[in-house]
PDB file of C-alpha atoms in Angstrom:
ATOM      1  CA  GLU A 128      29.261  52.939  -3.254  1.00 56.00           C
ATOM      2  CA  SER A 129      29.982  52.377  -6.819  1.00 68.00           C
ATOM      3  CA  SER A 130      27.623  50.111  -9.278  1.00 74.00           C
ATOM      4  CA  GLU A 131      30.695  47.668  -9.422  1.00 72.00           C
ATOM      5  CA  CYS A 132      30.603  47.276  -5.703  1.00 73.00           C
ATOM      6  CA  LEU A 133      26.949  46.795  -5.806  1.00 69.00           C
ATOM      7  CA  ARG A 134      27.081  44.456  -8.100  1.00 73.00           C
ATOM      8  CA  LYS A 135      29.421  42.216  -6.091  1.00 76.00           C
ATOM      9  CA  LYS A 136      27.341  42.595  -3.292  1.00 74.00           C
ATOM     10  CA  PHE A 137      24.137  41.868  -5.233  1.00 74.00           C
ATOM     11  CA  SER A 138      26.030  38.946  -6.850  1.00 78.00           C
ATOM     12  CA  ASN A 139      27.495  37.534  -3.713  1.00 78.00           C
ATOM     13  CA  ARG A 140      23.782  37.772  -1.770  1.00 79.00           C
ATOM     14  CA  SER A 141      22.264  35.938  -4.920  1.00 79.00           C
ATOM     15  CA  ASN A 142      24.954  33.183  -4.635  1.00 81.00           C
ATOM     16  CA  GLN A 143      24.378  32.834  -0.828  1.00 82.00           C
ATOM     17  CA  LEU A 144      20.181  32.477  -1.582  1.00 81.00           C
ATOM     18  CA  GLU A 145      21.084  29.999  -4.375  1.00 83.00           C
ATOM     19  CA  ASP A 146      23.107  27.890  -1.813  1.00 83.00           C
ATOM     20  CA  ALA A 147      20.928  28.235   1.035  1.00 81.00           C
ATOM     21  CA  LEU A 148      17.813  26.991  -1.637  1.00 80.00           C
ATOM     22  CA  ALA A 149      20.010  24.155  -2.792  1.00 81.00           C
ATOM     23  CA  GLU A 150      20.332  23.036   0.825  1.00 81.00           C
ATOM     24  CA  GLU A 151      16.788  23.390   1.458  1.00 80.00           C
ATOM     25  CA  GLU A 152      16.016  21.374  -1.235  1.00 78.00           C
ATOM     26  CA  GLU A 153      18.344  18.758  -0.381  1.00 77.00           C
ATOM     27  CA  MET A 154      16.706  18.860   3.113  1.00 75.00           C
ATOM     28  CA  ILE A 155      12.999  18.837   1.685  1.00 73.00           C
ATOM     29  CA  CYS A 156      14.392  15.568  -0.581  1.00 73.00           C
ATOM     30  CA  LEU A 157      15.659  13.844   2.175  1.00 72.00           C
ATOM     31  CA  SER A 158      12.573  14.367   4.266  1.00 72.00           C
ATOM     32  CA  VAL A 159      10.399  12.908   1.179  1.00 71.00           C
ATOM     33  CA  ASN A 160      12.731  10.002   1.066  1.00 72.00           C
ATOM     34  CA  LYS A 161      12.747   9.341   4.959  1.00 76.00           C
ATOM     35  CA  LEU A 162       8.933   9.937   4.754  1.00 72.00           C
ATOM     36  CA  ASP A 163       8.459   7.280   1.944  1.00 74.00           C
ATOM     37  CA  PHE A 164      10.711   4.571   3.456  1.00 74.00           C
ATOM     38  CA  ASP A 165       8.453   5.346   6.908  1.00 77.00           C
ATOM     39  CA  VAL A 166       5.459   4.831   5.056  1.00 75.00           C
ATOM     40  CA  ASN A 167       6.596   1.626   3.286  1.00 77.00           C
ATOM     41  CA  SER A 168       7.542   0.258   6.831  1.00 80.00           C
ATOM     42  CA  GLY A 169       4.384   1.293   8.307  1.00 79.00           C
ATOM     43  CA  VAL A 170       2.695  -0.785   5.241  1.00 81.00           C
ATOM     44  CA  SER A 171       4.767  -3.424   5.681  1.00 83.00           C
ATOM     45  CA  LEU A 172       4.020  -3.676   9.422  1.00 83.00           C
ATOM     46  CA  PHE A 173       0.469  -3.478   8.813  1.00 85.00           C
ATOM     47  CA  ALA A 174       0.495  -6.455   6.347  1.00 86.00           C
ATOM     48  CA  SER A 175       2.580  -8.356   8.479  1.00 88.00           C
ATOM     49  CA  ILE A 176       0.197  -7.996  11.214  1.00 89.00           C
ATOM     50  CA  HIS A 177      -2.874  -8.524   9.286  1.00 88.00           C
ATOM     51  CA  VAL A 178      -1.275 -11.929   8.067  1.00 90.00           C
ATOM     52  CA  THR A 179      -0.639 -12.689  11.674  1.00 91.00           C
ATOM     53  CA  ILE A 180      -3.902 -11.889  12.768  1.00 91.00           C
ATOM     54  CA  LYS A 181      -5.291 -14.037   9.733  1.00 91.00           C
ATOM     55  CA  ASN A 182      -3.312 -16.972  10.802  1.00 91.00           C
ATOM     56  CA  VAL A 183      -4.464 -16.629  14.422  1.00 91.00           C
ATOM     57  CA  ARG A 184      -7.800 -16.829  13.532  1.00 91.00           C
ATOM     58  CA  LEU A 185      -7.148 -19.891  11.317  1.00 91.00           C
ATOM     59  CA  LEU A 186      -5.549 -21.420  13.901  1.00 90.00           C
ATOM     60  CA  CYS A 187      -8.408 -20.707  16.551  1.00 90.00           C
ATOM     61  CA  LEU A 188     -10.829 -22.319  13.602  1.00 89.00           C
ATOM     62  CA  ILE A 189      -8.797 -25.410  13.596  1.00 90.00           C
ATOM     63  CA  ILE A 190      -8.859 -25.794  17.454  1.00 88.00           C
ATOM     64  CA  ASN A 191     -12.415 -25.556  17.474  1.00 89.00           C
ATOM     65  CA  LEU A 192     -12.956 -28.030  15.036  1.00 88.00           C
ATOM     66  CA  ILE A 193     -10.514 -30.634  16.372  1.00 87.00           C
ATOM     67  CA  SER A 194     -12.322 -30.255  19.842  1.00 87.00           C
ATOM     68  CA  ILE A 195     -15.464 -30.586  18.386  1.00 86.00           C
ATOM     69  CA  LEU A 196     -14.524 -33.736  16.829  1.00 85.00           C
ATOM     70  CA  PHE A 197     -12.837 -35.200  19.681  1.00 86.00           C
ATOM     71  CA  LYS A 198     -15.567 -34.350  21.990  1.00 79.00           C
ATOM     72  CA  ASN A 199     -18.046 -36.810  20.407  1.00 60.00           C
TER      73      ASN A 199
END
């Protein structure tokens, strides 16, 4: 094959590789963004569960205190 033909093939291959890499980078970015979102959601969920548990404990303490006060 002529050098011009080889040069075109190499150029086409190079462009295909660049396109494939660009798509891969985009997919990785999307995955990382989704991971960030999932982590943030998980942290928010954990925080709200933690607050709920603290509120339930506080409510139990108040109920116990009331029952002790009105027992006498």
